Amino acid sequence: MMRDREKERDPDDLVEPVAPVIVIGPKNTSVVAGREATLECIANARPVERLVLSWKRNGRRLASGVGVFGRRLTLSSPSLSDGGVYVCEASIINSTTRPTEARAHLSVLEPPYFTAEPKLKTVAAVDKNVDLHCQAKGVPPARLEWYKDAVPVSKLANPRYKVTSATGLTVRRVQPGDAGMFQCFARNAAGDTQTHTQLVVTSVAPSFSLLPSDLTVTDGNSAVFSCETTGSPKPAVSWRRGSQLLASGTVQIPRFTLLESGGLLVEPIRMHDSGDYTCTAASADGSINATATLTVWTRTFISVPPVDQRVIKGTTATLDCNATHDPRVNISFQWQRGAVPLQPSGGRVSILSGSLTISQTWSGDIGDYTCTVTSQAGNQSRSARLEVIELPHSPRSLSVSLNDSDSRSVLLSWVRPFDGNSPLLHYILELSENNSPWKMYMSEVEPAVTRVTVGGLTPARTYQFRLCAVNQVGRGQYSGETQ
Ligand SMILES: *[C@@H]1O[C@H](CO)[C@@H](O)[C@H](O)[C@H]1NC(C)=O
Ligand SMILES: *[C@@H]1O[C@H](CO)[C@@H](O)[C@H](O)[C@H]1NC(C)=O
Ligand SMILES: *[C@@H]1O[C@H](CO)[C@@H](O)[C@H](O)[C@H]1NC(C)=O
Ligand SMILES: *[C@@H]1O[C@H](CO)[C@@H](O)[C@H](O)[C@H]1NC(C)=O
Ligand SMILES: *[C@@H]1O[C@H](CO)[C@@H](O)[C@H](O)[C@H]1NC(C)=O
Ligand SMILES: *[C@@H]1O[C@H](CO)[C@@H](O)[C@H](O)[C@H]1NC(C)=O
Ligand SMILES: *[C@@H]1O[C@H](CO)[C@@H](O)[C@H](O)[C@H]1NC(C)=O
């Protein structure tokens, strides 16, 4: 009975449930963090009494903030982490019908706020670069805009003003006209904010950060005087010797170059460049100067170079070497034979004020000798060749043979001897008849010849021959005598 009555009281129970329909789904919503956000969901179903609306986020059912019949979801003070997809689910209790869903995206916005701000007052010296810091965050990301004295910097189109997201506004080579109020605005969909700085432009009087120092240079080399300055605006540097202007921003005379650093390059140096050099640094705030001295040494050079020598074996060879040099520098001499340095050992080799003396010369002394003068004002080397010559050796293997066709003539031949390091001039051929004293027979036998025919001999006599070679040094030993 009870059952029947209940059924009469609640006729919907008898109705087959109809799947829920979401009539008005939640809408994509943007809200500023901290402000209240509401999502709405209206659904229909049969039986309507068994319709249940619930809210889910990330697959989890939400309990708090759900209003009457689940139609509203209220987030009283959403934070950034509350942003995301919210799902409204309509279902019928104790039914097998599938629930219906609708979803909406909640965007939680954050108004811009500064993470870096300039000081209220920024002081910059003329010609320096200055960074006006301004960085902001926000959701969505903040856009920055700079104003100078209420005019957008983008409209000023000043090539020295550069806005970067990493720092803010950079003003390069600050000029007096850059002074003023710089404002940085940060804006996004959730709002805007601003910060500002007063740019004050100052100047700094010139001063030296690196003074020129005295230099000593060899004639023909180059010299660089340093002169580094600080100051804003950058001081104008000029160089003078006495009253003569050598180099400045506008003046440039040959051999004198004003360097980017403020230094002075003199190239090449001449003897008459000796003197005092003054670097002057000037700006509207003042002028300073500094002076340094240039000393120029004459270049050391070999004035008396060694000359090729040819000496007779056993005699003394002298290779001269002398140098001209600045009286203020010391010089020293070194000698080498080939690549081997010579050490005067107190023996046959001695070096006296540059000149090299070798006594008791022999063929082992032959070679190229180099004199090197070393000094602070330059080094120089000169070479010469030493030849040691001696008498030619005796012609060897002198032999004689009869002429087959002419019995009154013989053929003499010999082997060319060592020439004593000096070309042979000729041979002398001598003859002895029947053991009489030796007589000159031929006095000028060509040095290239190694055989001669001797004719017109008298039969039945004995003849002996001998031969010697002659070079620049003299006549060498005789050969053996023929039989
Ligand atoms: C759903 O069914 C259960 C048992 O089947 C019952 O106890 C409950 O009261 C029902 N709820 C509604 C709203 O009908
Ligand atoms: C709601 O926002 C989501 C994610 O931003 C987007 O995919 C969807 O198209 C939006 N729906 C409407 C009706 O604008
Ligand atoms: C260098 O500076 C001194 C003062 O420090 C000044 O008296 C002098 O006239 C200056 N010389 C030059 C060449 O400017
Ligand atoms: C070398 O030369 C200098 C000057 O050039 C001269 O005074 C000196 O006497 C010379 N020395 C020798 C050994 O010739
Ligand atoms: C040259 O030698 C002398 C004596 O050895 C020394 O007093 C002097 O300082 C030297 N000069 C230079 C320029 O080196
Ligand atoms: C001269 O020779 C010395 C010693 O070999 C060396 O130290 C110096 O650098 C040389 N000077 C020049 C100008 O070549
Ligand atoms: C032999 O003597 C003749 C006449 O004097 C000469 O012409 C010839 O060249 C000689 N022969 C040799 C091998 O010297």
Coordinates of C-alpha atoms and ligand atoms in Angstrom, one line a residue:
M1 CA 0.0 0.0 0.0
M2 CA 2.7 2.4 1.0
R3 CA 4.5 1.8 -2.2
D4 CA 1.4 2.5 -4.2
R5 CA 0.7 5.7 -2.4
E6 CA 4.1 6.9 -2.9
K7 CA 3.9 6.1 -6.5
E8 CA 0.7 8.1 -6.9
R9 CA 2.3 11.0 -5.0
D10 CA 5.3 11.0 -7.3
P11 CA 4.1 10.3 -10.8
D12 CA 7.5 11.3 -12.3
D13 CA 9.0 8.2 -10.9
L14 CA 7.0 6.4 -13.5
V15 CA 8.4 8.5 -16.3
E16 CA 11.4 7.1 -18.2
P17 CA 14.3 9.5 -17.4
V18 CA 15.4 11.8 -20.3
A19 CA 19.0 12.7 -20.6
P20 CA 19.8 16.2 -19.2
V21 CA 20.3 19.1 -21.6
I22 CA 22.6 22.1 -20.7
V23 CA 20.5 25.0 -21.7
I24 CA 23.0 27.8 -20.9
G25 CA 26.6 26.6 -20.4
P26 CA 29.3 28.4 -18.5
K27 CA 31.1 31.1 -20.6
N28 CA 34.8 31.7 -21.0
T29 CA 35.5 34.3 -18.4
S30 CA 38.5 36.6 -17.7
V31 CA 38.8 38.0 -14.2
V32 CA 41.5 40.0 -12.5
A33 CA 43.1 38.1 -9.7
G34 CA 41.4 38.8 -6.4
R35 CA 38.1 39.9 -7.9
E36 CA 35.1 37.6 -7.6
A37 CA 34.4 35.3 -10.6
T38 CA 31.1 33.5 -11.3
L39 CA 30.4 30.7 -13.7
E40 CA 26.7 29.8 -14.5
C41 CA 25.2 26.6 -15.8
I42 CA 21.5 26.0 -16.5
A43 CA 20.2 22.5 -17.5
N44 CA 16.9 20.7 -18.1
A45 CA 15.9 17.1 -17.6
R46 CA 13.1 14.7 -16.7
P47 CA 12.3 14.1 -14.0
V48 CA 13.6 17.6 -13.1
E49 CA 13.6 16.7 -9.4
R50 CA 16.4 14.2 -9.9
L51 CA 18.5 16.6 -12.0
V52 CA 21.8 17.3 -10.3
L53 CA 24.4 19.9 -11.4
S54 CA 27.9 19.6 -10.2
W55 CA 31.3 21.4 -11.1
K56 CA 34.6 19.8 -11.8
R57 CA 38.1 21.0 -12.4
N58 CA 41.0 18.8 -13.4
G59 CA 38.6 15.7 -13.0
R60 CA 37.9 16.6 -9.3
R61 CA 34.5 17.6 -8.1
L62 CA 34.5 21.1 -6.5
A63 CA 32.7 21.4 -3.2
S64 CA 33.2 25.1 -2.2
G65 CA 31.6 28.0 -3.9
V66 CA 28.8 26.0 -5.5
G67 CA 25.5 27.8 -5.1
V68 CA 21.8 26.8 -5.1
F69 CA 21.1 23.7 -7.2
G70 CA 24.6 23.9 -8.4
R71 CA 23.7 26.5 -11.0
R72 CA 26.5 28.9 -10.0
L73 CA 30.1 28.4 -9.2
T74 CA 31.6 31.4 -7.4
L75 CA 35.3 32.0 -6.9
S76 CA 35.5 34.8 -4.3
S77 CA 39.2 35.6 -4.7
P78 CA 40.8 33.7 -7.5
S79 CA 44.5 33.5 -7.9
L80 CA 46.6 32.7 -11.0
S81 CA 46.6 29.1 -10.1
D82 CA 42.8 29.0 -10.3
G83 CA 42.9 29.7 -14.0
G84 CA 41.9 26.8 -16.3
V85 CA 39.0 24.7 -17.5
Y86 CA 35.9 24.3 -15.4
V87 CA 33.3 21.6 -16.2
C88 CA 29.6 21.8 -15.4
E89 CA 28.1 18.3 -15.3
A90 CA 24.3 17.6 -15.4
S91 CA 23.2 14.1 -14.4
I92 CA 20.0 12.3 -13.2
I93 CA 20.3 10.5 -9.9
N94 CA 19.6 6.7 -9.9
S95 CA 19.5 6.7 -13.7
T96 CA 21.6 5.0 -16.3
T97 CA 21.4 8.0 -18.6
R98 CA 24.8 9.5 -19.3
P99 CA 25.6 12.9 -17.7
T100 CA 25.9 15.9 -20.0
E101 CA 28.9 18.3 -19.7
A102 CA 29.7 21.9 -20.7
R103 CA 33.1 23.5 -20.1
A104 CA 34.5 27.0 -19.9
H105 CA 37.9 28.5 -19.6
L106 CA 38.6 30.8 -16.7
S107 CA 41.5 33.3 -17.3
V108 CA 42.8 34.9 -14.2
L109 CA 44.6 38.1 -15.2
E110 CA 47.2 39.9 -13.2
P111 CA 47.7 43.7 -13.5
P112 CA 51.3 44.7 -14.4
Y113 CA 53.8 45.3 -11.6
F114 CA 57.4 46.4 -11.9
T115 CA 60.3 44.1 -11.3
A116 CA 62.9 46.7 -12.0
E117 CA 62.4 50.5 -11.6
P118 CA 64.7 53.4 -12.1
K119 CA 65.8 55.7 -9.3
L120 CA 63.8 58.8 -8.8
K121 CA 66.8 60.7 -10.1
T122 CA 69.4 59.5 -12.5
V123 CA 72.6 61.4 -12.9
A124 CA 74.6 60.8 -16.1
A125 CA 77.8 62.5 -17.3
V126 CA 77.9 63.9 -20.8
D127 CA 79.0 61.4 -23.5
K128 CA 78.4 58.4 -21.2
N129 CA 75.7 55.8 -21.9
V130 CA 73.0 55.5 -19.2
D131 CA 70.5 52.7 -18.6
L132 CA 67.1 53.7 -17.2
H133 CA 65.8 50.4 -15.8
C134 CA 62.2 49.4 -16.2
Q135 CA 60.9 45.8 -16.3
A136 CA 57.4 44.7 -15.5
K137 CA 55.5 41.4 -15.2
G138 CA 51.8 40.7 -15.5
V139 CA 49.2 38.2 -17.0
P140 CA 49.0 38.7 -19.9
P141 CA 52.6 40.0 -20.2
A142 CA 52.8 43.8 -19.8
R143 CA 53.7 46.1 -22.6
L144 CA 56.2 48.9 -21.7
E145 CA 56.0 52.3 -23.1
W146 CA 58.4 55.2 -22.4
Y147 CA 57.6 58.9 -22.4
K148 CA 60.1 61.7 -22.2
D149 CA 58.5 64.9 -20.8
A150 CA 55.1 63.4 -21.6
V151 CA 56.0 62.7 -25.3
P152 CA 56.2 59.0 -26.3
V153 CA 59.8 58.1 -26.9
S154 CA 58.7 56.2 -30.0
K155 CA 57.6 59.6 -31.5
L156 CA 60.9 61.3 -30.7
A157 CA 62.7 58.8 -33.0
N158 CA 66.0 59.6 -31.4
P159 CA 68.7 57.2 -32.6
R160 CA 70.5 57.4 -29.3
Y161 CA 67.4 56.1 -27.4
K162 CA 67.1 52.4 -27.4
V163 CA 64.4 50.4 -25.6
T164 CA 65.2 46.8 -24.7
S165 CA 63.2 44.3 -22.8
A166 CA 66.2 43.2 -20.9
T167 CA 67.0 46.5 -19.3
G168 CA 64.6 49.3 -20.2
L169 CA 65.7 52.5 -21.9
T170 CA 69.3 53.1 -22.8
V171 CA 70.4 56.6 -23.7
R172 CA 73.7 56.5 -25.5
R173 CA 76.2 59.3 -25.4
V174 CA 74.1 61.5 -23.1
Q175 CA 73.8 65.1 -24.3
P176 CA 72.6 68.0 -22.2
G177 CA 69.3 68.1 -24.1
D178 CA 68.5 64.6 -22.8
A179 CA 67.8 65.9 -19.3
G180 CA 64.1 65.6 -18.4
M181 CA 61.4 63.4 -16.9
F182 CA 61.4 59.8 -18.3
Q183 CA 58.2 57.8 -17.5
C184 CA 57.8 54.1 -18.0
F185 CA 54.3 52.8 -18.5
A186 CA 53.4 49.1 -18.1
R187 CA 50.0 48.0 -19.5
N188 CA 48.0 44.9 -20.0
A189 CA 44.4 43.8 -20.2
A190 CA 44.2 43.9 -16.4
G191 CA 45.4 47.4 -15.9
D192 CA 48.4 49.7 -16.1
T193 CA 51.0 51.3 -13.9
Q194 CA 53.9 53.8 -14.3
T195 CA 57.2 54.7 -12.8
H196 CA 59.6 57.5 -13.6
T197 CA 63.0 59.1 -13.2
Q198 CA 64.4 62.5 -13.6
L199 CA 67.5 62.4 -15.8
V200 CA 70.1 65.0 -14.8
V201 CA 73.1 65.5 -17.2
T202 CA 76.4 66.6 -15.7
S203 CA 79.9 67.1 -17.0
V204 CA 83.2 65.9 -15.5
A205 CA 86.5 67.9 -15.9
P206 CA 89.3 66.1 -17.8
S207 CA 91.9 64.1 -15.9
F208 CA 94.7 61.7 -16.9
S209 CA 94.2 58.0 -16.4
L210 CA 97.6 57.2 -18.1
L211 CA 100.4 59.7 -18.3
P212 CA 103.0 59.8 -21.1
S213 CA 106.4 58.5 -20.0
D214 CA 109.9 59.3 -21.2
L215 CA 111.0 57.3 -24.2
T216 CA 114.4 56.3 -25.7
V217 CA 114.2 55.2 -29.3
T218 CA 116.6 54.4 -32.1
D219 CA 116.6 56.5 -35.2
G220 CA 114.3 54.9 -37.8
N221 CA 112.1 53.1 -35.3
S222 CA 108.8 54.2 -34.1
A223 CA 107.7 55.6 -30.7
V224 CA 104.3 55.7 -29.0
F225 CA 103.6 58.2 -26.2
S226 CA 100.6 57.2 -24.2
C227 CA 98.0 59.7 -22.9
E228 CA 94.8 58.4 -21.7
T229 CA 92.1 60.7 -20.3
T230 CA 88.8 60.6 -18.6
G231 CA 86.1 63.3 -18.5
S232 CA 82.6 64.0 -19.7
P233 CA 82.3 65.2 -22.4
K234 CA 85.3 63.3 -23.6
P235 CA 88.2 65.7 -23.6
A236 CA 89.9 66.7 -26.9
V237 CA 93.5 65.6 -26.9
S238 CA 96.2 67.4 -28.7
W239 CA 100.0 66.9 -28.8
R240 CA 102.7 69.6 -29.1
R241 CA 106.5 69.9 -29.1
G242 CA 107.3 73.3 -27.8
S243 CA 104.9 75.6 -29.5
Q244 CA 104.4 73.4 -32.5
L245 CA 101.1 71.6 -32.8
L246 CA 101.8 68.0 -34.0
A247 CA 98.5 66.3 -33.8
S248 CA 94.9 67.0 -32.7
G249 CA 91.4 66.1 -33.8
T250 CA 91.8 68.3 -36.9
V251 CA 95.6 68.7 -37.3
Q252 CA 97.7 65.9 -38.6
I253 CA 101.2 66.4 -39.9
P254 CA 103.3 63.7 -41.5
R255 CA 104.9 61.1 -39.2
F256 CA 102.8 62.2 -36.2
T257 CA 99.5 60.3 -35.6
L258 CA 97.0 60.9 -32.8
L259 CA 95.8 57.5 -31.7
E260 CA 92.3 56.6 -30.7
S261 CA 93.5 56.1 -27.1
G262 CA 94.9 59.7 -27.0
G263 CA 98.5 58.5 -27.6
L264 CA 100.9 59.9 -30.1
L265 CA 102.6 57.6 -32.7
V266 CA 105.8 59.0 -34.2
E267 CA 106.9 56.9 -37.2
P268 CA 109.6 56.8 -38.4
I269 CA 111.7 58.5 -35.7
R270 CA 114.3 61.0 -36.9
M271 CA 117.3 62.3 -34.9
H272 CA 115.9 65.8 -34.7
D273 CA 112.7 64.5 -33.0
S274 CA 114.4 64.5 -29.6
G275 CA 112.7 66.8 -27.2
D276 CA 109.8 67.4 -24.9
Y277 CA 106.3 66.3 -26.0
T278 CA 103.2 67.7 -24.3
C279 CA 99.8 66.1 -24.3
T280 CA 96.9 68.5 -23.6
A281 CA 93.4 67.3 -22.7
A282 CA 90.7 70.0 -22.9
S283 CA 87.0 70.3 -22.5
A284 CA 84.6 73.1 -21.6
D285 CA 85.4 72.2 -18.0
G286 CA 89.1 72.8 -18.2
S287 CA 92.4 71.9 -19.7
I288 CA 95.3 69.8 -18.4
N289 CA 98.7 68.9 -19.8
A290 CA 101.5 66.4 -19.3
T291 CA 105.0 66.3 -20.7
A292 CA 107.5 63.5 -21.5
T293 CA 110.9 63.5 -23.1
L294 CA 111.9 61.6 -26.3
T295 CA 115.6 60.7 -26.6
V296 CA 116.7 59.4 -30.0
W297 CA 119.8 57.3 -30.4
T298 CA 121.7 57.1 -33.7
R299 CA 121.5 53.6 -35.1
T300 CA 124.5 51.4 -34.7
F301 CA 126.0 50.2 -38.0
I302 CA 129.0 48.5 -39.2
S303 CA 131.3 51.2 -40.7
V304 CA 134.2 49.0 -41.5
P305 CA 132.9 45.6 -42.7
P306 CA 135.2 42.6 -43.1
V307 CA 136.4 42.0 -46.6
D308 CA 137.2 38.7 -48.4
Q309 CA 140.7 37.5 -47.5
R310 CA 143.2 35.1 -49.1
V311 CA 146.2 34.4 -47.0
I312 CA 149.1 32.1 -47.3
K313 CA 149.0 29.1 -45.1
G314 CA 150.9 29.6 -41.9
T315 CA 150.6 33.4 -42.0
T316 CA 148.2 35.6 -39.9
A317 CA 144.7 36.6 -41.2
T318 CA 143.0 39.7 -39.9
L319 CA 139.3 40.3 -40.6
D320 CA 138.4 43.9 -39.7
C321 CA 135.1 44.9 -38.3
N322 CA 134.3 48.3 -36.7
A323 CA 131.0 50.0 -36.0
T324 CA 129.7 53.5 -35.6
H325 CA 127.3 54.0 -32.8
D326 CA 125.7 56.6 -30.5
P327 CA 128.1 57.5 -27.7
R328 CA 125.3 56.8 -25.2
V329 CA 125.0 53.2 -26.1
N330 CA 127.5 50.3 -25.5
I331 CA 128.2 47.9 -28.3
S332 CA 129.7 44.4 -28.4
F333 CA 131.0 42.3 -31.3
Q334 CA 130.6 38.6 -31.9
W335 CA 132.2 36.6 -34.7
Q336 CA 130.9 33.3 -36.2
R337 CA 132.4 30.9 -38.7
G338 CA 129.5 29.6 -40.5
A339 CA 126.9 29.1 -37.8
V340 CA 129.5 28.5 -35.0
P341 CA 130.3 31.3 -32.6
L342 CA 134.0 31.9 -32.2
Q343 CA 135.4 32.1 -28.7
P344 CA 138.8 33.8 -28.5
S345 CA 140.6 31.2 -26.5
G346 CA 144.0 32.8 -26.1
G347 CA 145.2 30.5 -28.8
R348 CA 145.4 31.2 -32.5
V349 CA 142.1 33.2 -32.5
S350 CA 141.8 36.7 -30.9
I351 CA 139.2 39.4 -31.2
L352 CA 140.4 43.0 -30.5
S353 CA 137.9 45.9 -30.7
G354 CA 135.9 44.1 -33.3
S355 CA 138.7 42.8 -35.6
L356 CA 139.3 39.0 -35.7
T357 CA 142.8 37.8 -36.0
I358 CA 143.8 34.2 -36.7
S359 CA 147.4 33.3 -36.6
Q360 CA 149.1 30.1 -38.1
T361 CA 146.3 29.8 -40.7
W362 CA 145.7 26.4 -42.3
S363 CA 143.1 25.0 -44.7
G364 CA 140.8 24.2 -41.7
D365 CA 140.4 28.0 -41.2
I366 CA 138.8 28.4 -44.7
G367 CA 135.1 29.6 -44.4
D368 CA 132.6 32.4 -44.2
Y369 CA 133.1 34.7 -41.2
T370 CA 130.3 36.9 -39.8
C371 CA 130.9 39.9 -37.6
T372 CA 127.8 40.9 -35.6
V373 CA 127.6 44.1 -33.6
T374 CA 124.9 44.1 -30.9
S375 CA 123.6 47.2 -29.1
Q376 CA 120.5 48.7 -27.7
A377 CA 120.4 51.0 -30.7
G378 CA 120.4 48.2 -33.3
N379 CA 122.3 45.1 -34.4
Q380 CA 124.0 44.4 -37.7
S381 CA 125.9 41.6 -39.3
R382 CA 128.4 41.5 -42.2
S383 CA 130.2 38.5 -43.6
A384 CA 133.4 37.9 -45.5
R385 CA 135.2 34.8 -46.8
L386 CA 138.7 33.6 -45.7
E387 CA 140.7 31.5 -48.1
V388 CA 144.0 29.9 -46.9
I389 CA 146.3 29.2 -49.9
E390 CA 149.6 27.3 -50.1
L391 CA 152.1 26.1 -52.7
P392 CA 150.8 23.5 -55.1
H393 CA 151.8 19.9 -54.4
S394 CA 154.2 18.1 -56.7
P395 CA 152.7 16.6 -59.9
R396 CA 152.4 12.8 -59.3
S397 CA 153.0 9.8 -61.5
L398 CA 155.2 11.6 -64.1
S399 CA 155.8 9.0 -66.7
V400 CA 157.6 9.0 -70.1
S401 CA 157.0 6.9 -73.2
L402 CA 158.7 6.8 -76.6
N403 CA 156.9 7.9 -79.7
D404 CA 156.3 4.9 -81.9
S405 CA 156.5 6.8 -85.1
D406 CA 159.2 9.3 -84.1
S407 CA 162.1 7.8 -82.2
R408 CA 163.4 11.3 -81.4
S409 CA 160.4 12.3 -79.3
V410 CA 158.9 11.2 -76.1
L411 CA 155.5 11.7 -74.5
L412 CA 155.5 13.0 -70.9
S413 CA 152.3 12.6 -68.8
W414 CA 151.5 13.3 -65.1
V415 CA 148.6 13.5 -62.7
R416 CA 147.3 17.0 -61.9
P417 CA 148.4 17.8 -58.3
F418 CA 146.4 19.6 -55.4
D419 CA 146.5 23.3 -56.4
G420 CA 147.0 24.7 -52.8
N421 CA 143.5 26.3 -52.9
S422 CA 144.7 28.8 -55.5
P423 CA 144.4 28.1 -59.3
L424 CA 147.5 26.7 -61.0
L425 CA 149.2 29.3 -63.2
H426 CA 151.4 26.9 -65.1
Y427 CA 153.9 24.1 -64.9
I428 CA 157.7 24.3 -65.3
L429 CA 159.3 21.4 -67.0
E430 CA 163.0 20.8 -66.5
L431 CA 165.4 18.5 -68.3
S432 CA 168.8 17.0 -67.4
E433 CA 170.9 15.6 -70.3
N434 CA 173.6 13.0 -69.5
N435 CA 173.3 13.8 -65.8
S436 CA 174.2 17.5 -66.4
P437 CA 172.6 20.1 -64.1
W438 CA 168.9 20.6 -64.5
K439 CA 167.9 23.1 -67.1
M440 CA 164.6 24.8 -67.8
Y441 CA 163.0 23.1 -70.8
M442 CA 159.5 24.6 -70.9
S443 CA 158.6 27.4 -68.5
E444 CA 154.9 28.0 -69.3
V445 CA 153.1 24.7 -69.6
E446 CA 149.3 25.4 -69.6
P447 CA 147.8 24.5 -66.2
A448 CA 145.0 22.5 -67.9
V449 CA 147.6 20.2 -69.7
T450 CA 148.7 16.9 -68.2
R451 CA 150.8 15.6 -71.1
V452 CA 153.4 17.1 -73.4
T453 CA 155.5 15.8 -76.3
V454 CA 159.2 16.5 -76.2
G455 CA 160.8 16.2 -79.6
G456 CA 164.2 16.8 -81.2
L457 CA 166.1 14.6 -78.8
T458 CA 169.5 13.3 -79.7
P459 CA 169.8 9.5 -79.9
A460 CA 172.2 7.7 -77.6
R461 CA 171.9 10.2 -74.8
T462 CA 170.2 9.9 -71.5
Y463 CA 167.5 12.4 -70.6
Q464 CA 165.7 12.9 -67.3
F465 CA 162.7 15.1 -66.8
R466 CA 161.0 16.7 -63.8
L467 CA 158.0 19.0 -63.4
C468 CA 156.6 21.4 -60.8
A469 CA 153.4 23.4 -60.6
V470 CA 153.1 27.2 -60.0
N471 CA 150.3 29.1 -58.3
Q472 CA 149.9 32.5 -56.8
V473 CA 152.0 31.5 -53.8
G474 CA 154.9 30.2 -55.9
R475 CA 156.4 27.1 -57.3
G476 CA 155.6 23.8 -55.6
Q477 CA 157.8 20.8 -55.1
Y478 CA 159.2 19.0 -58.1
S479 CA 157.7 15.7 -59.2
G480 CA 159.9 12.6 -59.1
E481 CA 162.4 12.4 -61.9
T482 CA 161.9 10.2 -64.9
Q483 CA 164.3 7.3 -65.5
Ligands
LIG1 C1 18.3 6.3 -5.3 O1 18.2 4.9 -5.0 C2 18.5 4.5 -3.7 C3 18.5 2.9 -3.6 O2 18.3 2.4 -4.8 C4 17.6 5.1 -2.7 O3 18.0 4.8 -1.4 C5 17.6 6.7 -2.9 O4 16.6 7.2 -2.1 C6 17.3 7.0 -4.3 N1 17.4 8.5 -4.4 C7 16.5 9.3 -5.0 C8 16.8 10.8 -5.0 O5 15.6 8.7 -5.5
LIG2 C1 37.0 29.1 -24.5 O1 38.4 29.1 -24.3 C2 39.1 28.0 -24.8 C3 40.5 28.0 -24.4 O2 41.0 29.3 -24.4 C4 38.9 27.9 -26.3 O3 39.5 26.8 -26.8 C5 37.4 27.9 -26.7 O4 37.2 28.1 -28.1 C6 36.7 29.1 -26.0 N1 35.3 29.1 -26.2 C7 34.6 30.1 -26.7 C8 33.2 29.8 -26.9 O5 35.1 31.1 -26.9
LIG3 C1 100.1 73.1 -18.7 O1 99.4 73.3 -17.5 C2 100.0 74.2 -16.6 C3 99.2 74.2 -15.4 O2 99.1 72.9 -14.9 C4 99.9 75.6 -17.3 O3 100.5 76.6 -16.5 C5 100.6 75.6 -18.6 O4 100.4 76.8 -19.3 C6 100.0 74.4 -19.5 N1 100.8 74.3 -20.7 C7 100.2 74.2 -21.9 C8 101.2 74.1 -23.0 O5 99.0 74.2 -22.0
LIG4 C1 136.3 52.2 -34.9 O1 135.6 53.4 -35.4 C2 135.6 54.4 -34.5 C3 134.7 55.5 -35.0 O2 133.9 55.1 -36.0 C4 137.0 54.9 -34.2 O3 136.9 55.9 -33.2 C5 137.8 53.8 -33.7 O4 139.1 54.2 -33.5 C6 137.7 52.6 -34.7 N1 138.4 51.5 -34.1 C7 139.3 50.8 -34.8 C8 139.9 49.6 -34.0 O5 139.6 51.1 -35.9
LIG5 C1 127.5 51.0 -20.9 O1 128.5 50.3 -20.1 C2 128.8 51.0 -18.9 C3 130.0 50.3 -18.2 O2 129.8 48.9 -18.3 C4 127.6 51.1 -18.0 O3 127.9 51.9 -16.8 C5 126.5 51.9 -18.8 O4 125.4 51.9 -18.0 C6 126.3 51.2 -20.1 N1 125.3 52.0 -20.8 C7 124.2 51.5 -21.3 C8 123.4 52.4 -22.1 O5 123.8 50.4 -21.1
LIG6 C1 120.0 42.7 -30.9 O1 120.5 41.5 -30.5 C2 120.2 41.2 -29.1 C3 121.0 39.9 -28.7 O2 120.9 39.0 -29.7 C4 118.7 41.0 -29.0 O3 118.3 40.7 -27.7 C5 118.0 42.3 -29.4 O4 116.6 42.1 -29.5 C6 118.5 42.7 -30.8 N1 118.0 44.0 -31.1 C7 117.4 44.3 -32.3 C8 116.9 45.6 -32.4 O5 117.2 43.4 -33.1
LIG7 C1 154.8 11.2 -82.4 O1 155.6 12.3 -83.1 C2 154.9 12.8 -84.2 C3 155.9 13.7 -84.9 O2 156.7 14.4 -84.0 C4 153.7 13.5 -83.7 O3 153.0 14.1 -84.9 C5 152.8 12.5 -83.0 O4 151.6 13.3 -82.5 C6 153.6 11.9 -81.9 N1 152.7 10.9 -81.3 C7 152.4 10.9 -80.0 C8 151.5 9.7 -79.5 O5 152.8 11.7 -79.3

